[in-house]
Coordinates of C-alpha atoms in Angstrom, one line a residue:
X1 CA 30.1 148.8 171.7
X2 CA 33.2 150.5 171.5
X3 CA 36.2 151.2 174.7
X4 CA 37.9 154.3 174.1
X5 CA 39.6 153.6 177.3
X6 CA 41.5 150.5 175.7
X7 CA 43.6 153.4 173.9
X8 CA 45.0 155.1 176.9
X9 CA 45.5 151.4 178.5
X10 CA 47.3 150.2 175.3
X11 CA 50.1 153.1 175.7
X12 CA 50.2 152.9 179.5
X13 CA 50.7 148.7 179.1
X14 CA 52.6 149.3 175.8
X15 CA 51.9 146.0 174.9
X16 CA 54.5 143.6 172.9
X17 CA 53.3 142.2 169.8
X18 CA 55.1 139.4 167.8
X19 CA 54.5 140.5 164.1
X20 CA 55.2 137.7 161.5
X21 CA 53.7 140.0 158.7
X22 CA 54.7 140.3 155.2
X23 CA 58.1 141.4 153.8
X24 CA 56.3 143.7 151.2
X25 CA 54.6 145.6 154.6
X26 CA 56.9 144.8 157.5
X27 CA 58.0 148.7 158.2
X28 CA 54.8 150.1 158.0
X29 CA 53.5 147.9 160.6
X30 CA 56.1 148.0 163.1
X31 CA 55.9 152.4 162.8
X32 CA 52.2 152.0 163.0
X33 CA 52.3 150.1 166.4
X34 CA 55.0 151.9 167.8
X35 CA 52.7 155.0 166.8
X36 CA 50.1 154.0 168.9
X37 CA 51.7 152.9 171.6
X38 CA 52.5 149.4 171.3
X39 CA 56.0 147.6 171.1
X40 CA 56.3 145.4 167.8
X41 CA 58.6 142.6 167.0
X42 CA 59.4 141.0 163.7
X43 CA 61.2 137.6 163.4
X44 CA 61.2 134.5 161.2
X45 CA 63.0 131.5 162.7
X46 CA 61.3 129.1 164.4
X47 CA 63.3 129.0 167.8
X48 CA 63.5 132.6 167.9
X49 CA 60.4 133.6 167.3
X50 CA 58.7 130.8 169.7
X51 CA 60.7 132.7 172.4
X52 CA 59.8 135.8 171.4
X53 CA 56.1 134.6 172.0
X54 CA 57.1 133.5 175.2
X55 CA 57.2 136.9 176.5
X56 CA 54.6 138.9 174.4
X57 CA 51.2 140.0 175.2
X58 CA 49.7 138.9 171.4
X59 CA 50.5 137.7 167.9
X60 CA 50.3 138.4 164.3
X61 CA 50.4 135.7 161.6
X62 CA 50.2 137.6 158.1
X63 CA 50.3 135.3 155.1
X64 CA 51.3 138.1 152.4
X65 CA 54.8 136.6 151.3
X66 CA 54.9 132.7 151.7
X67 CA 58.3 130.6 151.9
X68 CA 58.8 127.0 152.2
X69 CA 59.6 127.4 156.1
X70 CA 56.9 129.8 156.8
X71 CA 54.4 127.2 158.0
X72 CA 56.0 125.5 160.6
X73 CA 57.4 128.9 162.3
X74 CA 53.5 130.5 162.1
X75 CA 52.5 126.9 163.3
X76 CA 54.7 126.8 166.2
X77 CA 54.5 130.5 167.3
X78 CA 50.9 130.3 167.6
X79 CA 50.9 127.0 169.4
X80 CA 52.9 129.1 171.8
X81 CA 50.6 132.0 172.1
X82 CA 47.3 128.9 172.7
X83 CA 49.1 127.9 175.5
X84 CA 49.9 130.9 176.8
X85 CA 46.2 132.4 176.1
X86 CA 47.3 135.3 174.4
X87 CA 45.7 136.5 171.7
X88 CA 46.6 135.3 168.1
X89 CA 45.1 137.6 164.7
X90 CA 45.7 136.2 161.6
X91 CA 45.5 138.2 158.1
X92 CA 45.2 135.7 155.0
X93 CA 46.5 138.1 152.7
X94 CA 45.2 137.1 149.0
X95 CA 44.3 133.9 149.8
X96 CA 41.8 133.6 146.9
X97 CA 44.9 134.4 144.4
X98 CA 46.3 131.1 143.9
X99 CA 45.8 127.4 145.4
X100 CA 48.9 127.7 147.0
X101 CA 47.8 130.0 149.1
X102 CA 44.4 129.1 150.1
X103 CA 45.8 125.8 151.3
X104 CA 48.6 127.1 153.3
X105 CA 46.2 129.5 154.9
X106 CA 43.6 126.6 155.6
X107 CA 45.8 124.0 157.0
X108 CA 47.0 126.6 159.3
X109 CA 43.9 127.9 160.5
X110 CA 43.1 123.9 161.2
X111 CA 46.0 123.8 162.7
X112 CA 45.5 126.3 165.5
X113 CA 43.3 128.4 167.5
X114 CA 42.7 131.8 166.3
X115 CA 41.4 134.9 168.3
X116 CA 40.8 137.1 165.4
X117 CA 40.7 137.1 161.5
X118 CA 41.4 140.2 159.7
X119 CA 41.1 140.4 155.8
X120 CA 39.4 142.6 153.2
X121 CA 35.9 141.2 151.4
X122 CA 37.8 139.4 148.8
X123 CA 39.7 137.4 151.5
X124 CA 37.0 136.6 153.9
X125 CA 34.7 135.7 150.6
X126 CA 37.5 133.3 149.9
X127 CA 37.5 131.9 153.4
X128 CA 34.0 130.8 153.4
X129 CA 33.8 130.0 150.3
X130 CA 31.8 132.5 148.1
X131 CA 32.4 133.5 144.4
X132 CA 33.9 137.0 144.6
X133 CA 35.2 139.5 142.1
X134 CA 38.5 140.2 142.9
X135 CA 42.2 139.5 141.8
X136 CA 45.6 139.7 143.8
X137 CA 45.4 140.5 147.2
X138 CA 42.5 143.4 145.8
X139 CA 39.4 143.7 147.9
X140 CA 37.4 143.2 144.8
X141 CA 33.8 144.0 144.5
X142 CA 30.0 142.6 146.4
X143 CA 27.3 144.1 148.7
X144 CA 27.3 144.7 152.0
X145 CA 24.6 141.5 152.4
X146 CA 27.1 139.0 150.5
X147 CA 30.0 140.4 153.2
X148 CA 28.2 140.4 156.1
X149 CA 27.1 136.7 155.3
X150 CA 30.8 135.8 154.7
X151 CA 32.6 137.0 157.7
X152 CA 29.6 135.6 159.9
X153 CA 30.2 132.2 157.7
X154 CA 34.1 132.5 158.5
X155 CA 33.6 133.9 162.4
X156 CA 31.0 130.7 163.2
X157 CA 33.4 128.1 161.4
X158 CA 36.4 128.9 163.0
X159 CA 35.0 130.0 166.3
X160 CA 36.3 133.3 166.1
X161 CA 36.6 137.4 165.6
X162 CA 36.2 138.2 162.2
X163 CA 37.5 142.3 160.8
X164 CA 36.4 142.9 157.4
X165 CA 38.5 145.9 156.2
X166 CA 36.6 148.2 153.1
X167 CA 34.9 151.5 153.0
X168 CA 32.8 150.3 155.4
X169 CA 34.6 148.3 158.2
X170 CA 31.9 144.9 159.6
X171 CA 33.3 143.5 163.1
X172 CA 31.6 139.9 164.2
X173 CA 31.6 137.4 166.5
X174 CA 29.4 135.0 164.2
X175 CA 26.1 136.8 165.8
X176 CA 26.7 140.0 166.3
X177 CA 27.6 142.0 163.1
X178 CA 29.0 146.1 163.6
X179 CA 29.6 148.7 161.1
X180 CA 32.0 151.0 160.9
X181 CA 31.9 153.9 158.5
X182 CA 34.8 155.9 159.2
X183 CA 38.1 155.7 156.7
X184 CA 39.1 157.0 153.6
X185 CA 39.3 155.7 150.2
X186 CA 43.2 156.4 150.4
X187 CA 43.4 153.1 152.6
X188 CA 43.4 150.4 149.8
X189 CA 45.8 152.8 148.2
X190 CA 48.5 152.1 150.6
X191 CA 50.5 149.4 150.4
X192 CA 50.4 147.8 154.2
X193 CA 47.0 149.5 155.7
X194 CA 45.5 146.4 156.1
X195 CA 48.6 144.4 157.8
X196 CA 48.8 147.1 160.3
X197 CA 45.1 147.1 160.8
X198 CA 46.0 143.7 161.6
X199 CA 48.7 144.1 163.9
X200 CA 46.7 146.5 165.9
X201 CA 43.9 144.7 166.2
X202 CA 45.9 142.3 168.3
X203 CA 47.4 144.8 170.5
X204 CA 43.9 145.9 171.5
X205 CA 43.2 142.1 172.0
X206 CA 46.0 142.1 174.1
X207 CA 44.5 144.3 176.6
X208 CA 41.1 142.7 176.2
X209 CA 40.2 139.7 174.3
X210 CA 36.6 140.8 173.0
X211 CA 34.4 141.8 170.2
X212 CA 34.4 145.2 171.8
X213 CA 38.2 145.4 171.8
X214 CA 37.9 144.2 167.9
X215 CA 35.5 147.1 167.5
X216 CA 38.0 149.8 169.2
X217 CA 40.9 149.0 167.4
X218 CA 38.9 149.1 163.9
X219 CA 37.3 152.3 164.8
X220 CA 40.6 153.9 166.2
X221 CA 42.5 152.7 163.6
X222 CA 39.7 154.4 160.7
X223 CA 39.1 157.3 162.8
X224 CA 43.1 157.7 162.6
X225 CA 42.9 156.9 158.6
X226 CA 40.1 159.3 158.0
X227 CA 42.0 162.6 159.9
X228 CA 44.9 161.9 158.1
X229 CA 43.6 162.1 155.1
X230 CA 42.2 165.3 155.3
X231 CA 46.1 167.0 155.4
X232 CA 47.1 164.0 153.0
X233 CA 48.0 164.9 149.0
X234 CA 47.8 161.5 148.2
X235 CA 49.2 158.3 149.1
X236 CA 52.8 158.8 149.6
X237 CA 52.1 161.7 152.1
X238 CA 48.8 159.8 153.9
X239 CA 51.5 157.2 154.8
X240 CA 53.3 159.4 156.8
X241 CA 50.1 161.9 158.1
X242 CA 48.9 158.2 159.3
X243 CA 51.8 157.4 161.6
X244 CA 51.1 160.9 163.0
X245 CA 47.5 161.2 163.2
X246 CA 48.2 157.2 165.3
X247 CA 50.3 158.9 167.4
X248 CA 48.3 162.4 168.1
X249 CA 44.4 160.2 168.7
X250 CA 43.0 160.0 172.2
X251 CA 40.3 158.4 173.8
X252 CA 37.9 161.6 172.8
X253 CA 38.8 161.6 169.2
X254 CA 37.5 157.9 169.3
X255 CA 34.3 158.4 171.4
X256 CA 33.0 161.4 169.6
X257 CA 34.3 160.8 166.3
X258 CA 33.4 157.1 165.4
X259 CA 30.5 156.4 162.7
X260 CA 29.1 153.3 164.1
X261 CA 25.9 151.0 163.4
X262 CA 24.8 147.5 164.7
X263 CA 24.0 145.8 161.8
X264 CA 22.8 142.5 163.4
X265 CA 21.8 142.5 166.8
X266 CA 22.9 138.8 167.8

């Protein structure tokens, strides 16, 4: 079950966290973390960022925009965070979209250990394998039955977290399967919620590597989504009221405001 504490250790540790995210997303991630309390970095050269991770306390690989020298930098900085035993989320942003993709995404998840995966249904579906309506780097559509079964699939092939982002949030360790019902539907109509989803999640990782501290940071970070969107107009202004309402949560807002269900008891 959730650690509310894990928030007020996160901003007492402030926590760096190498980001290698997406140029479509790359502000809104490093605001959000600094928002809650954690200190993000962005880089995307090999010897740089491999120092970087030398001195960090997690890592974020997000696949959003691929280049030719992408792989090899995401390769090596994680290799750097294995050895160092920190934790390493990645986010395989549309990776059903085109072949492309879904190959660079697999060979890297082959190629290295991962602590935590973070995608929306569509992704997950795509990592293990199941037909899925979806286009882009959309979500798409399926039950909550075909979604738990993929993010179990995904979290017991890769030995691994798995964070499925959606109206409802599931959290799993391949046995264990949470629910998370806090949010707003103005999520999936920002541009970047799900990459600093990621990001956070491996700041709370930083502080503990566990399916609880998966669970926090996914209830935090909806508890944070739904209050701002209650002062939100729409999705220009949620962007900003979510960098405040990040900033303004404590541990309280978390323990007493979370909407929370095991789903699958081991």
């Amino acid at each position: 079950m959730i650690q509310p504490a894990l928030l007020t250790a996160l901003r007492k540790q402030n926590p760096l966290v190498v980001c290698l995210t997406n140029t479509v997303t790359i502000n809104d991630v490093a605001n959000g973390l600094l928002a809650i309390g954690a200190s993000p970095v962005m880089g995307d050269e090999v010897e740089d960022v491999v120092q970087m991770v030398a001195h960090a306390s997690g890592l974020l690989i997000n696949t959003g925009t691929l280049s030719g020298g992408n792989f090899e930098m995401m390769k090596a900085a994680a290799e750097k965070a294995n050895a160092r035993q920190i934790p390493v989320v990645v986010d395989p942003v549309g990776i059903g979209a085109t072949a492309y993709r879904k190959n660079f995404n697999l060979q890297l998840l082959q190629a290295i250990r991962v602590d935590a995966i973070r995608g929306n249904a569509g992704e997950i579906a795509a990592l293990a394998e199941i037909e899925w309506q979806s286009k882009g780097v959309d979500a798409g559509e399926g039950d909550h039955e075909s979604v738990v079964a993929a993010a179990k699939k995904v979290a017991q092939q890769y030995q691994t977290l798995v964070a499925v982002s959606g109206v409802s949030d599931f959290i799993t360790d391949g046995k264990q399967v949470v629910r998370i019902d806090n949010g707003t539907a103005l999520f999936p109509k920002m541009t970047g919620s799900g990459c600093l989803f990621g990001g956070i999640a491996a700041a709370f990782l930083a502080m503990e590597n566990s399916l609880t501290a998966l669970e926090t940071a996914a209830a935090t970070y909806a508890i944070a989504g739904e209050k701002a969107s209650e002062i939100a107009e729409g999705p220009g202004s949620f962007r900003l009221q979510l960098m405040d309402a990040l900033y303004q949560l404590n541990e309280a807002d978390v323990k007493t405001q979370v909407k929370m269900e095991v789903v699958i008891n081991g």
